[in-house]
Amino acid sequence: MRIISRRALREFWEKHADARQPLQAWYADVKHAQWKRPSDIKTQYRNASFVASNRVVFNVKGNRYRLVVTVQYKYGIVYIRFVGTHQEYDKIEAATI
């Protein structure tokens, strides 16, 4: 998958150093994935949640952080829409961010 943009991940882990390793691992996994449908994600990430508008929510570091992406399965692209703490996530609308 092509991931847009890694910069958001890097900026987040610069503020939250304990998120660096899990986010780098997620990035490496997704970069080599070939998701064609939501079930492909669920096979790899059992705790992933699916919301409207092709949004997928990933729990990072034992649910301490959340990552929201939009997946364009047809084109093999993952757009990072949000990365933040669980408390910050509670203040957004994952389906529209």
mmCIF file with all atom_site columns, C-alpha atoms in Angstrom:
data_model
loop_
_atom_site.group_PDB
_atom_site.id
_atom_site.type_symbol
_atom_site.label_atom_id
_atom_site.label_alt_id
_atom_site.label_comp_id
_atom_site.label_asym_id
_atom_site.label_entity_id
_atom_site.label_seq_id
_atom_site.pdbx_PDB_ins_code
_atom_site.Cartn_x
_atom_site.Cartn_y
_atom_site.Cartn_z
_atom_site.occupancy
_atom_site.B_iso_or_equiv
_atom_site.pdbx_formal_charge
_atom_site.auth_seq_id
_atom_site.auth_comp_id
_atom_site.auth_asym_id
_atom_site.auth_atom_id
_atom_site.pdbx_PDB_model_num
ATOM 1  C CA . MET A 1 1  ? 0.000   0.000   0.000  1.00 0.00 ? 1  MET A CA 1
ATOM 2  C CA . ARG A 1 2  ? 1.084   3.560   -0.584 1.00 0.00 ? 2  ARG A CA 1
ATOM 3  C CA . ILE A 1 3  ? 0.808   5.618   2.595  1.00 0.00 ? 3  ILE A CA 1
ATOM 4  C CA . ILE A 1 4  ? 0.170   9.362   2.550  1.00 0.00 ? 4  ILE A CA 1
ATOM 5  C CA . SER A 1 5  ? 1.736   10.883  4.619  1.00 0.00 ? 5  SER A CA 1
ATOM 6  C CA . ARG A 1 6  ? 4.397   9.428   6.884  1.00 0.00 ? 6  ARG A CA 1
ATOM 7  C CA . ARG A 1 7  ? 5.144   12.942  8.064  1.00 0.00 ? 7  ARG A CA 1
ATOM 8  C CA . ALA A 1 8  ? 2.060   12.934  10.303 1.00 0.00 ? 8  ALA A CA 1
ATOM 9  C CA . LEU A 1 9  ? 3.355   9.821   12.043 1.00 0.00 ? 9  LEU A CA 1
ATOM 10 C CA . ARG A 1 10 ? 6.835   11.273  12.476 1.00 0.00 ? 10 ARG A CA 1
ATOM 11 C CA . GLU A 1 11 ? 5.528   14.546  13.895 1.00 0.00 ? 11 GLU A CA 1
ATOM 12 C CA . PHE A 1 12 ? 3.413   12.602  16.377 1.00 0.00 ? 12 PHE A CA 1
ATOM 13 C CA . TRP A 1 13 ? 6.181   10.329  17.620 1.00 0.00 ? 13 TRP A CA 1
ATOM 14 C CA . GLU A 1 14 ? 8.464   13.320  18.046 1.00 0.00 ? 14 GLU A CA 1
ATOM 15 C CA . LYS A 1 15 ? 5.990   14.516  20.706 1.00 0.00 ? 15 LYS A CA 1
ATOM 16 C CA . HIS A 1 16 ? 5.192   11.023  22.038 1.00 0.00 ? 16 HIS A CA 1
ATOM 17 C CA . ALA A 1 17 ? 8.413   8.993   21.929 1.00 0.00 ? 17 ALA A CA 1
ATOM 18 C CA . ASP A 1 18 ? 6.738   5.811   23.170 1.00 0.00 ? 18 ASP A CA 1
ATOM 19 C CA . ALA A 1 19 ? 4.595   5.780   20.006 1.00 0.00 ? 19 ALA A CA 1
ATOM 20 C CA . ARG A 1 20 ? 7.597   5.658   17.670 1.00 0.00 ? 20 ARG A CA 1
ATOM 21 C CA . GLN A 1 21 ? 8.183   1.912   17.569 1.00 0.00 ? 21 GLN A CA 1
ATOM 22 C CA . PRO A 1 22 ? 4.496   0.899   17.225 1.00 0.00 ? 22 PRO A CA 1
ATOM 23 C CA . LEU A 1 23 ? 3.880   3.510   14.510 1.00 0.00 ? 23 LEU A CA 1
ATOM 24 C CA . GLN A 1 24 ? 7.011   2.506   12.605 1.00 0.00 ? 24 GLN A CA 1
ATOM 25 C CA . ALA A 1 25 ? 5.947   -1.144  12.819 1.00 0.00 ? 25 ALA A CA 1
ATOM 26 C CA . TRP A 1 26 ? 2.443   -0.251  11.567 1.00 0.00 ? 26 TRP A CA 1
ATOM 27 C CA . TYR A 1 27 ? 3.942   1.748   8.694  1.00 0.00 ? 27 TYR A CA 1
ATOM 28 C CA . ALA A 1 28 ? 6.244   -1.110  7.668  1.00 0.00 ? 28 ALA A CA 1
ATOM 29 C CA . ASP A 1 29 ? 3.392   -3.640  7.806  1.00 0.00 ? 29 ASP A CA 1
ATOM 30 C CA . VAL A 1 30 ? 0.994   -1.511  5.798  1.00 0.00 ? 30 VAL A CA 1
ATOM 31 C CA . LYS A 1 31 ? 3.604   -0.518  3.234  1.00 0.00 ? 31 LYS A CA 1
ATOM 32 C CA . HIS A 1 32 ? 4.020   -4.191  2.347  1.00 0.00 ? 32 HIS A CA 1
ATOM 33 C CA . ALA A 1 33 ? 0.324   -5.072  2.575  1.00 0.00 ? 33 ALA A CA 1
ATOM 34 C CA . GLN A 1 34 ? -1.995  -5.496  -0.382 1.00 0.00 ? 34 GLN A CA 1
ATOM 35 C CA . TRP A 1 35 ? -5.432  -4.724  1.011  1.00 0.00 ? 35 TRP A CA 1
ATOM 36 C CA . LYS A 1 36 ? -8.207  -5.255  -1.497 1.00 0.00 ? 36 LYS A CA 1
ATOM 37 C CA . ARG A 1 37 ? -11.129 -5.236  0.964  1.00 0.00 ? 37 ARG A CA 1
ATOM 38 C CA . PRO A 1 38 ? -11.807 -4.569  4.654  1.00 0.00 ? 38 PRO A CA 1
ATOM 39 C CA . SER A 1 39 ? -11.483 -8.257  5.522  1.00 0.00 ? 39 SER A CA 1
ATOM 40 C CA . ASP A 1 40 ? -7.810  -8.091  4.480  1.00 0.00 ? 40 ASP A CA 1
ATOM 41 C CA . ILE A 1 41 ? -7.245  -5.482  7.170  1.00 0.00 ? 41 ILE A CA 1
ATOM 42 C CA . LYS A 1 42 ? -9.223  -7.453  9.751  1.00 0.00 ? 42 LYS A CA 1
ATOM 43 C CA . THR A 1 43 ? -7.047  -10.509 9.096  1.00 0.00 ? 43 THR A CA 1
ATOM 44 C CA . GLN A 1 44 ? -3.931  -8.526  9.961  1.00 0.00 ? 44 GLN A CA 1
ATOM 45 C CA . TYR A 1 45 ? -5.395  -6.176  12.599 1.00 0.00 ? 45 TYR A CA 1
ATOM 46 C CA . ARG A 1 46 ? -8.191  -7.862  14.539 1.00 0.00 ? 46 ARG A CA 1
ATOM 47 C CA . ASN A 1 47 ? -8.843  -4.764  16.673 1.00 0.00 ? 47 ASN A CA 1
ATOM 48 C CA . ALA A 1 48 ? -9.233  -2.420  13.701 1.00 0.00 ? 48 ALA A CA 1
ATOM 49 C CA . SER A 1 49 ? -12.593 -0.656  13.595 1.00 0.00 ? 49 SER A CA 1
ATOM 50 C CA . PHE A 1 50 ? -14.377 0.374   10.426 1.00 0.00 ? 50 PHE A CA 1
ATOM 51 C CA . VAL A 1 51 ? -16.429 3.556   10.248 1.00 0.00 ? 51 VAL A CA 1
ATOM 52 C CA . ALA A 1 52 ? -18.136 5.458   7.430  1.00 0.00 ? 52 ALA A CA 1
ATOM 53 C CA . SER A 1 53 ? -16.312 6.853   4.388  1.00 0.00 ? 53 SER A CA 1
ATOM 54 C CA . ASN A 1 54 ? -13.768 4.002   4.212  1.00 0.00 ? 54 ASN A CA 1
ATOM 55 C CA . ARG A 1 55 ? -12.243 5.110   7.510  1.00 0.00 ? 55 ARG A CA 1
ATOM 56 C CA . VAL A 1 56 ? -10.353 2.581   9.593  1.00 0.00 ? 56 VAL A CA 1
ATOM 57 C CA . VAL A 1 57 ? -9.370  3.152   13.214 1.00 0.00 ? 57 VAL A CA 1
ATOM 58 C CA . PHE A 1 58 ? -6.285  1.390   14.577 1.00 0.00 ? 58 PHE A CA 1
ATOM 59 C CA . ASN A 1 59 ? -5.390  1.079   18.240 1.00 0.00 ? 59 ASN A CA 1
ATOM 60 C CA . VAL A 1 60 ? -1.734  1.884   18.831 1.00 0.00 ? 60 VAL A CA 1
ATOM 61 C CA . LYS A 1 61 ? 0.324   0.920   21.869 1.00 0.00 ? 61 LYS A CA 1
ATOM 62 C CA . GLY A 1 62 ? -2.374  -0.926  23.750 1.00 0.00 ? 62 GLY A CA 1
ATOM 63 C CA . ASN A 1 63 ? -5.081  1.577   22.818 1.00 0.00 ? 63 ASN A CA 1
ATOM 64 C CA . ARG A 1 64 ? -3.144  4.502   24.280 1.00 0.00 ? 64 ARG A CA 1
ATOM 65 C CA . TYR A 1 65 ? -3.102  6.138   20.858 1.00 0.00 ? 65 TYR A CA 1
ATOM 66 C CA . ARG A 1 66 ? -5.433  6.038   17.871 1.00 0.00 ? 66 ARG A CA 1
ATOM 67 C CA . LEU A 1 67 ? -4.717  6.198   14.177 1.00 0.00 ? 67 LEU A CA 1
ATOM 68 C CA . VAL A 1 68 ? -7.477  6.970   11.678 1.00 0.00 ? 68 VAL A CA 1
ATOM 69 C CA . VAL A 1 69 ? -6.896  6.357   7.985  1.00 0.00 ? 69 VAL A CA 1
ATOM 70 C CA . THR A 1 70 ? -8.909  6.381   4.791  1.00 0.00 ? 70 THR A CA 1
ATOM 71 C CA . VAL A 1 71 ? -8.303  3.402   2.531  1.00 0.00 ? 71 VAL A CA 1
ATOM 72 C CA . GLN A 1 72 ? -8.746  3.545   -1.212 1.00 0.00 ? 72 GLN A CA 1
ATOM 73 C CA . TYR A 1 73 ? -8.680  -0.177  -1.928 1.00 0.00 ? 73 TYR A CA 1
ATOM 74 C CA . LYS A 1 74 ? -8.926  0.175   -5.712 1.00 0.00 ? 74 LYS A CA 1
ATOM 75 C CA . TYR A 1 75 ? -5.772  2.301   -5.887 1.00 0.00 ? 75 TYR A CA 1
ATOM 76 C CA . GLY A 1 76 ? -3.855  0.773   -2.973 1.00 0.00 ? 76 GLY A CA 1
ATOM 77 C CA . ILE A 1 77 ? -3.598  4.050   -1.077 1.00 0.00 ? 77 ILE A CA 1
ATOM 78 C CA . VAL A 1 78 ? -3.876  4.718   2.659  1.00 0.00 ? 78 VAL A CA 1
ATOM 79 C CA . TYR A 1 79 ? -4.364  8.346   3.711  1.00 0.00 ? 79 TYR A CA 1
ATOM 80 C CA . ILE A 1 80 ? -3.518  9.195   7.308  1.00 0.00 ? 80 ILE A CA 1
ATOM 81 C CA . ARG A 1 81 ? -6.351  11.375  8.604  1.00 0.00 ? 81 ARG A CA 1
ATOM 82 C CA . PHE A 1 82 ? -5.583  11.509  12.334 1.00 0.00 ? 82 PHE A CA 1
ATOM 83 C CA . VAL A 1 83 ? -3.033  10.304  14.832 1.00 0.00 ? 83 VAL A CA 1
ATOM 84 C CA . GLY A 1 84 ? -3.470  11.221  18.468 1.00 0.00 ? 84 GLY A CA 1
ATOM 85 C CA . THR A 1 85 ? -4.014  10.159  22.024 1.00 0.00 ? 85 THR A CA 1
ATOM 86 C CA . HIS A 1 86 ? -7.122  8.268   22.988 1.00 0.00 ? 86 HIS A CA 1
ATOM 87 C CA . GLN A 1 87 ? -8.407  11.418  24.704 1.00 0.00 ? 87 GLN A CA 1
ATOM 88 C CA . GLU A 1 88 ? -7.867  13.500  21.522 1.00 0.00 ? 88 GLU A CA 1
ATOM 89 C CA . TYR A 1 89 ? -9.630  10.814  19.507 1.00 0.00 ? 89 TYR A CA 1
ATOM 90 C CA . ASP A 1 90 ? -12.685 11.094  21.748 1.00 0.00 ? 90 ASP A CA 1
ATOM 91 C CA . LYS A 1 91 ? -13.044 14.734  20.630 1.00 0.00 ? 91 LYS A CA 1
ATOM 92 C CA . ILE A 1 92 ? -13.140 14.061  16.872 1.00 0.00 ? 92 ILE A CA 1
ATOM 93 C CA . GLU A 1 93 ? -15.600 12.486  14.485 1.00 0.00 ? 93 GLU A CA 1
ATOM 94 C CA . ALA A 1 94 ? -13.619 9.649   12.863 1.00 0.00 ? 94 ALA A CA 1
ATOM 95 C CA . ALA A 1 95 ? -16.014 9.338   9.936  1.00 0.00 ? 95 ALA A CA 1
ATOM 96 C CA . THR A 1 96 ? -15.476 12.913  8.776  1.00 0.00 ? 96 THR A CA 1
ATOM 97 C CA . ILE A 1 97 ? -11.965 13.871  9.818  1.00 0.00 ? 97 ILE A CA 1
#
